[in-house]
Structures are given as C-alpha cells and as structure tokens.
CSV table of C-alpha atoms in Angstrom, one decimal:
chain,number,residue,atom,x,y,z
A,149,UNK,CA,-8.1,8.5,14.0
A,150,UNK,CA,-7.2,10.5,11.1
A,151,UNK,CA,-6.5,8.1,7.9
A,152,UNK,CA,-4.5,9.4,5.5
A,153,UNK,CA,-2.6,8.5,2.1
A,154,UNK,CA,-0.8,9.8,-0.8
A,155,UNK,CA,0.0,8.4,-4.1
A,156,UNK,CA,2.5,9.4,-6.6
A,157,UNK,CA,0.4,9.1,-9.6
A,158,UNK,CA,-2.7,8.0,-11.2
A,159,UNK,CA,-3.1,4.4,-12.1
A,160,UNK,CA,-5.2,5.4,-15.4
A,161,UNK,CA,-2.3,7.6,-16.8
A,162,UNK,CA,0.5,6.5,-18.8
A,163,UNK,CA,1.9,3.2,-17.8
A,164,UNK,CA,1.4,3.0,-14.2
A,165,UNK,CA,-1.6,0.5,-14.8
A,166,UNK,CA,0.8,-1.5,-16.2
A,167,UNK,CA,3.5,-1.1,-13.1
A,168,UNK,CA,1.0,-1.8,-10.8
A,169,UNK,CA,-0.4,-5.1,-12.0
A,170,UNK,CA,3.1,-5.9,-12.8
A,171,UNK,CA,4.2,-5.3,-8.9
A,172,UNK,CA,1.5,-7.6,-8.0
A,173,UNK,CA,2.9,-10.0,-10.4
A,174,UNK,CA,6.2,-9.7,-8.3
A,175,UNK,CA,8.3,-8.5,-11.6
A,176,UNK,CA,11.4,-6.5,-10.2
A,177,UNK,CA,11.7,-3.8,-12.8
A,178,UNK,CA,8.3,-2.6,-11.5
A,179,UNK,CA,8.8,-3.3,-8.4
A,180,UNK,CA,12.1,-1.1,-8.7
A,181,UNK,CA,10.2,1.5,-10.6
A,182,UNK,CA,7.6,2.0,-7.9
A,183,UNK,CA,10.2,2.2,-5.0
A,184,UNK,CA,11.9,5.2,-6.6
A,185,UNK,CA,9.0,7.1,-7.1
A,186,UNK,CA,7.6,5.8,-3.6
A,187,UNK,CA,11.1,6.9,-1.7
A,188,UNK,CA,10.7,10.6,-2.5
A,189,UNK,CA,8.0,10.7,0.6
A,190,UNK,CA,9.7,8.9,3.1
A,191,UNK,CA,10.3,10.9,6.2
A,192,UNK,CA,13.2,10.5,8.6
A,193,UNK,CA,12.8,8.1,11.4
A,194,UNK,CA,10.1,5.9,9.5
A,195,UNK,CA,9.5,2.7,9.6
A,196,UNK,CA,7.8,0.8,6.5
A,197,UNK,CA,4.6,-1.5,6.8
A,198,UNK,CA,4.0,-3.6,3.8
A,199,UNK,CA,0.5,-4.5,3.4
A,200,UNK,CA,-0.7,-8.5,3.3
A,201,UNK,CA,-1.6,-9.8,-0.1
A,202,UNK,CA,-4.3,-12.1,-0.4
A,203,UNK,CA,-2.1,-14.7,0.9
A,204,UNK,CA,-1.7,-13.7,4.2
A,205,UNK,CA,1.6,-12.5,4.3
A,206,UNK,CA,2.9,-9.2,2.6
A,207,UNK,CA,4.7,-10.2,-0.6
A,208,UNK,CA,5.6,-8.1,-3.3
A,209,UNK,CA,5.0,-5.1,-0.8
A,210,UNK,CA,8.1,-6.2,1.5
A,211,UNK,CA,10.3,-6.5,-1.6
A,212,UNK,CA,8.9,-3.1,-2.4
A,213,UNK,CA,9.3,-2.2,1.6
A,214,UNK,CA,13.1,-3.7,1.2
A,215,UNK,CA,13.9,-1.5,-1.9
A,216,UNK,CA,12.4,1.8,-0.7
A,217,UNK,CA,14.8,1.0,2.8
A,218,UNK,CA,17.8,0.6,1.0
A,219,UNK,CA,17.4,3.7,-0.6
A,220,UNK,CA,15.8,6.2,2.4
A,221,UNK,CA,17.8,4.0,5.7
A,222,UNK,CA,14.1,3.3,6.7
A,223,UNK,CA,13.1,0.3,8.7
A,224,UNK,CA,10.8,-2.5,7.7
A,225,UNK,CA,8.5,-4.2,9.7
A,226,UNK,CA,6.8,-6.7,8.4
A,227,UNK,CA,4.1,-6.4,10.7
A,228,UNK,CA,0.7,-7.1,9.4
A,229,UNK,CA,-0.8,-10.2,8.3
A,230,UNK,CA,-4.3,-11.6,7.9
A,231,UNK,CA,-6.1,-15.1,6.9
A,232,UNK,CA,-5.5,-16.0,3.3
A,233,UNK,CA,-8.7,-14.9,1.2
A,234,UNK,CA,-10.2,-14.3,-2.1
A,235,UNK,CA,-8.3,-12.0,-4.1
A,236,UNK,CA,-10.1,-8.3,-3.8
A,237,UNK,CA,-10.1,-8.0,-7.4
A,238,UNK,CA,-12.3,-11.3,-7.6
A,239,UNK,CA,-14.5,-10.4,-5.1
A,240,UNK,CA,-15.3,-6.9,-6.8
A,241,UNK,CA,-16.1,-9.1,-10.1
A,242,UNK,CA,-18.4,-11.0,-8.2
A,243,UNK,CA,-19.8,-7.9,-6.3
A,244,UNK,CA,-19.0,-8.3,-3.1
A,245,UNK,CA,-17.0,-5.5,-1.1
A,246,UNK,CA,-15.3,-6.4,2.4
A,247,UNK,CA,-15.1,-4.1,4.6
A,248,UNK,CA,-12.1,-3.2,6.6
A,249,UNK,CA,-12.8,-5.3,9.7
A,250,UNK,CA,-13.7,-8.1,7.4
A,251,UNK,CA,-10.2,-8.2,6.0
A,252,UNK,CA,-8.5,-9.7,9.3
A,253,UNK,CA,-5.5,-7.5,9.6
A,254,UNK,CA,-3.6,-8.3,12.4
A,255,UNK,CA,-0.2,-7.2,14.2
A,256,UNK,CA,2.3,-9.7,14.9
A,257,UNK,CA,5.1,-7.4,15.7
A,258,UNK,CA,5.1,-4.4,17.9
A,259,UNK,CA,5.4,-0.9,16.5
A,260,UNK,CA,8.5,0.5,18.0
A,261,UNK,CA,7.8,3.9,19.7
A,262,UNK,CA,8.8,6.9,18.0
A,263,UNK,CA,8.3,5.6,14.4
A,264,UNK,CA,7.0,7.3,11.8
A,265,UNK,CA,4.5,4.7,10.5
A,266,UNK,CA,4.5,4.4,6.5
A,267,UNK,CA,2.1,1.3,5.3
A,268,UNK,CA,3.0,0.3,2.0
A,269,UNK,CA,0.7,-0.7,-0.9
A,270,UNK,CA,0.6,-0.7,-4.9
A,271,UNK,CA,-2.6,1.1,-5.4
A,272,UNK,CA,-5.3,2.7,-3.4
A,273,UNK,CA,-8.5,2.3,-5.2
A,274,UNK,CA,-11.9,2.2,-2.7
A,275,UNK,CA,-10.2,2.6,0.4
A,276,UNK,CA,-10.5,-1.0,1.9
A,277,UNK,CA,-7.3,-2.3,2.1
A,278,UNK,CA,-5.4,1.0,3.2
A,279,UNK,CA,-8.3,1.0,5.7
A,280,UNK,CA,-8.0,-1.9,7.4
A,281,UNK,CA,-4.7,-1.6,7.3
A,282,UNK,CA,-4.7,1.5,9.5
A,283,UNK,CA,-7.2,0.0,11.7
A,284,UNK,CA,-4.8,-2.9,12.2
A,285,UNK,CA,-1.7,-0.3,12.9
A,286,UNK,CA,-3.4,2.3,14.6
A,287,UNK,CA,-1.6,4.6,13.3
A,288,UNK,CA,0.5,6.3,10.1
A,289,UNK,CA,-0.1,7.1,6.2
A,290,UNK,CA,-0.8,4.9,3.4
A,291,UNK,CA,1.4,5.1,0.4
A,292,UNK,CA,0.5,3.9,-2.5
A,293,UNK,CA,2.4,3.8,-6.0
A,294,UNK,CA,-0.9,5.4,-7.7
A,295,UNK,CA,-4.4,6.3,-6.7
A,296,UNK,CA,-7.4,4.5,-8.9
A,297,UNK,CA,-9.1,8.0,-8.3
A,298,UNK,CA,-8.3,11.9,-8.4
A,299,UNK,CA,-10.6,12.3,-5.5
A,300,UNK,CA,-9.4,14.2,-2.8
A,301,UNK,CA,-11.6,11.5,-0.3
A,302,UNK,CA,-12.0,7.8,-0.6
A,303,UNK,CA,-14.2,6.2,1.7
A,304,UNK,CA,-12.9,7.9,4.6
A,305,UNK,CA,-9.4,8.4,3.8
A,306,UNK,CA,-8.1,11.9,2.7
A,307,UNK,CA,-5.2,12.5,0.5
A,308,UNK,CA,-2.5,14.5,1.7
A,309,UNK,CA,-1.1,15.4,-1.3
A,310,UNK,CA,-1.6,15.7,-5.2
A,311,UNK,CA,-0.3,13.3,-7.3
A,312,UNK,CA,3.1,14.3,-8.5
A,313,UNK,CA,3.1,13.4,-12.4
C-alpha cells in the first residue's frame, strides 16, 4: 500500500507551532485556523477520518474533521479508535518509539465504498501515528496541518506535495 500525506506548512515556521499545540489543547481559534488551511485539499466525494488522541477516541481531530465538512460538504467518519495510552510526546521524552502496530488503531465503522479516504491529524512528525493510522484504514492520505520535517520521506510515508506557505 502506498502511504501518503501532505501538510500545509511547517511546524518550525512562523506560528504554526503554536496552532498545533493549541489544536491539541482543543482551543477553537486554532482549531478554526487549521481547518481553513486544511480545506483547500479536500477532494470531492471524500470522507474525513480523524485520528484517535491518546485517549482513545479522536477529539480535537473530529472538531477539526466537523469544521473542514462544513466548509468542503465532506463526510466524517469517526472511524478509528485505539486503547487509551501514554501520550506520544511522553513516550519520545522517555525514549521510547511505538511502532504503528503498537498503536492499536482499530475500525469501528465501515468505510463506505467509493470514498475518497482523508485521515485527519495536527502534525506529522516521525510518521507513526499517520502510519498506523493507514494501516488501520487501509487506505487514503494523511493530512496534517504542518509537517515537523521538510523531508520529502518520513519513515515510509512520502509527501505528495510541498508545503504551501
């Protein structure tokens, strides 16, 4: 399977640090921010996947899933969940890097056929997440608000576009 993403910008750059922790921190102004940079990329006929926090259940993703729909007529599915763990973040601090199968992603909801599958996140960094993610799916693109990296490649996932800023 082919894994793919694109971001709009990168996360060291101006203030999209700040936007991206601030998503996480489910503020609305970022949250808003990020979905009208994020709806520019939605194709027709796609339905949006917002990716589980480390809670389980997707959080600020399906508000950011919600507000990319009303703009773009999209679908959301709130599709994937996993067992709540220790926040990714943490676990880098503490060196320790999950892999994708280690992240539990699940399906809970059937993809309908014909979809253009968009999985949702804040930031692509080393790959994991959007990785297990895809694994979990099967199929689609990973958008992120920004990309930790200007590398073409992150641990198996290619970029399929520049970032836009």
């Amino acid at each position: 399977m082919e894994t793919r993403f694109l971001a709009t910008c990168n996360y060291r750059q101006g203030s999209n640090r700040e936007t991206a922790h601030a998503m996480k921190n489910d503020e609305h102004w970022a949250i808003y921010k990020a979905a009208q940079e994020m709806a520019k990329y939605i194709p027709t006929n796609a339905v949006l996947i917002p990716i589980p926090s480390h809670t389980g259940n997707a959080t600020y993703t399906l508000e950011l899933a919600k507000r990319i729909a009303r703009a773009t007529n999209a679908e959301v599915l709130d599709a994937l969940k996993c067992e709540p763990r220790e926040m990714l973040y943490n676990l880098k601090k503490q060196g320790k890097r999950p892999t994708p199968r280690q992240m539990g992603f699940y399906l809970v909801h059937s993809i309908p056929e014909g979809k253009r599958v968009i999985i949702l996140d804040n930031v692509v960094a080393t790959g994991t997440t959007a990785a297990a993610a895809l694994m979990a799916t099967g199929k689609g693109i990973v958008l992120a608000f920004a990309a930790a990296t200007n590398s073409e490649q992150i641990e198996g996932l290619t970029r399929i576009n520049p970032f836009i800023n």
